[in-house]
Amino acid sequence: MDPLRRSPSPGSTSSQPSSPRTPPCEMLGRQVGIEAVLDQLKIKAMKMGFEFNIMVVGQSGLGKSTMVNTLFKSKVWKPTLQGLGVPTPQTLQLQSVTHVIEEKGVKLKLTVTDTPGFGDQINNDKCWDPILGFINQQYERYLQEELLITRQRHIPDTRVHCCVYFVPPTGHCLRPLDIEFLQRLCRTVNVVPVIARADSLTIEEREAFRRRIQQNLKTHRIDVYPQQCLDEDVNDRVLNSKIRDRIPFAVVGADREHLVNGRCVLGRKTKWGIIEVENMAHCEFPLLRDLLIRSHLQDLKDITHNVHYENYRVSRLNASHALPRGPGWVNLAPAPGSAPAPPRPTRVRVRTRASSSPED
Amino acid sequence: GEGCRTVPLAGHVGFDSLPDQLVNKSVSQGFCFNILCVGETGLGKSTLMDTLFNTKFEGEPATHTQPGVQLRSNTYDLQESNVGLKLTIVSTVGFGDQINKEDSYKPIVEFIDAQFEAYLQEELKIRRVLHSYHDSRIHACLYFIAPTGHSLKSLDLVTMKKLDSKVNIIPIIAKSDAISKSELTKFKIKITSELVSNGVQIYQFPTDDESVAEINGTMNSPSDPSGSQPKIVKKRTRKFTWHQKNQHIKVRHSWQKLRALIKVQKAQGPDLDAQGSEKTKHMLPSGFQKFLAHNAKGLQVPLLERTSRCAEIAHEASLQDRQAPVGRGAQLATHATRPEPGCAKREQQRLCVCIVLAHLPFAVIGSTEELKIGNKMMKARQYPWGTVQVENEAHCDFVKLREMLIRVNMEDLREQTHSRHYELYRRCKLEEMGFKDTDPDSKPFSLQETYEAKRNEFLGELQKKEEEMRQMFVQRVKEKEAELKEAEKELHEKFDRLKKLHQDEKKKLEDKKKSLDDEVNAFKQKKTAAELLQSQGSQAGGSQTLKRDKEKKK
């Protein structure tokens, strides 16, 4: 929360309001009641409900579905058990499931997108293309809705707000597949990498692994959430640097409850003990949950809307040909069949609409 | 997946902090609110703003000699505990002062459109910063009505009609300490009826949320009985008992007396003493005429009737329905005669909720002076005959206006502006520019395609124009060249002619000279010949003399 006000905006043309006249310290008594607008906002938000779209990416067997169930404490996703008769999917297919969960009057429409088959093939070349295409398709859908003449009051938001990337617990460093994927995705969506199945690493191994991953991320200039360049003020920076220090979180997912010291906790039972999911000494699941849900959910949505979506929009409105296609890509402008390339970062030359004047 | 099913939670997840997260984000971004005050000069617009926001905004009062209507806008940064509000107050200067007021509304409409246009331009930009854009669209328009006590002026009607589709209009009666209470009620009714009959859409305070109604319920105060209610005269309050013709039902023994009484009454004709008996025909003792409402929807009462009707809740209405009406009734600035917010028993308990909406439009008084009344300092206006307190609900509706405008509906005003008025403007503007959502084959157009098509068209036009200009240029050059050539030729000719002339003359001169020379030569010859002759003569003479001498000699 920013106790200081933002600086007043400078006045511009005559039809714009002129610069503020009162000196900065204009404190009103309680009598006016501007504070009540916060309550009004809350009421409006609770009436409309919230939406959150999360995508989990990782190889099969890393516990993605279990993690989602643990995060939201409900059977959001049926954990996939590779039985004998179920063939592994040959191509990457994305599956989305939507649920409405409610807690203390707050309704949340949660959409979880899973990516079975990611990184499972022998040749994993360009396996990120369908995922990028899916993400861009959601952006495209939102853009189309926004560009309509008669648009809806509340545009349904299917854009992916957060992508949780599961890093297999090898203990060494990031694999080339991980690096490639993260490089491409961190520019389009908020990526939160986590070390999956962290119960196979000891605490020291975990720390070393984490340091190496952080090193790798820095070397390859991968900017995961919370992005350093988007920190707004000092408080945010302090908070976020603490989080950045612990990324990637080492998590363990479990959806069974066991009895420990008389308490009923979620955990994994092994012969050598019970790994409690919510215990900070055992794993960092509470950190992940707090980051995703309790403190930064709105921030994730805002960054998706203000930064990633705007980038997409800029590149889309400027040059409609250089974007990767995914399944169900709606072909609007007659684009030549160009090779898909990742969308360029934000330095795009801006061309105003009627700027081409005849060179005389 | 398509359908959304609700999944039960097995524990505390923690996203109930979401509204708080949202609120924190908004607080750090700050809010902005823009009010437009439209009204004639001298109606107390600036004073009301000062009173409403409890600060002294700078500004000199306007004169009455403005040549046209202008809009003056100022932005202020207000802060209350941790909430920062960027308030913009736009007020009309010179409204209603001119002799010819036909075009008075135009600057206002243009200003509002200009703000929408600015926002639209920002939204349509390729690289835009909407989340930190200073929103200058007008969220609320307070229309100040002069307290004449009769009706709306035609200028007011025309202006409001033009503005009602562009902005949320909240009409208020300014300087309402000039009207007495009874006149005020009549005035309000007249105004509302005129607005309704002219189809002016004023801002409807939202009524579909119980929590809003709860907040509103705290501010309600019982309305003082207005003196304009007719005195209820009912001659008989007991029910008449008749007996059925085709059934043998025992009736009371006093029926005979009753029949006689009724006959006598009918014979006497209509009672002329009970003035207003027509009006009080179905009136309850509380002064209202009741109608039956089954649920919250049935409480929708037309504006005109609201002063006289009250709702009776049907006995089969469910518990939720019972609770809703009271909330809704409270929200419509009403009070309940017997405030029982929730009836525990579902049995036949009839609540009478009186819907009194004699409050719209709000009659307000503004004052920044503080006077000591009792033992508190209050904002008031002092007259020799008494003191009018601004925050006293019995004196004026200032508190209600402040509640409605700021404390309860600020967010809704902003949302209405964005989702209704701005969308309407955007739709009209884009359709004007030629964009459509679907083409004749009913396949959705993409705005971008249309943009590109338009842009190509535009570029093509530009190119054509360029070509044309080039052609014209070349043409001109050619013409000029031809002209110059002509001139050159002429010059050459002239030169030749002159030269020829010159030569002729020269020749002539030479001829003349020659002839002259000839003459001179001839003359000379003659002269020499003459001289010769003369010399010969003299010689001959001499010789003759000689000869003579000789002869002599001889």
Coordinates of N, CA, C and O in Angstrom, one line a residue, chain B residues 176 376 388 444 538:
Chain B
S176 N -32.1 25.8 -1.9 CA -33.5 25.4 -1.6 C -34.0 26.1 -0.3 O -35.1 25.8 0.1
K376 N -22.0 22.9 19.2 CA -21.2 22.3 18.2 C -21.0 23.4 17.1 O -21.9 24.2 16.9
V388 N -30.3 28.1 9.0 CA -30.5 26.9 8.2 C -29.3 26.1 8.3 O -28.2 26.5 8.0
P444 N -17.6 -12.6 -39.0 CA -17.1 -11.5 -38.2 C -15.9 -10.8 -38.9 O -14.9 -11.5 -39.3
S538 N 43.7 82.3 -119.2 CA 44.7 83.3 -118.8 C 46.0 83.1 -119.6 O 46.7 84.0 -120.0

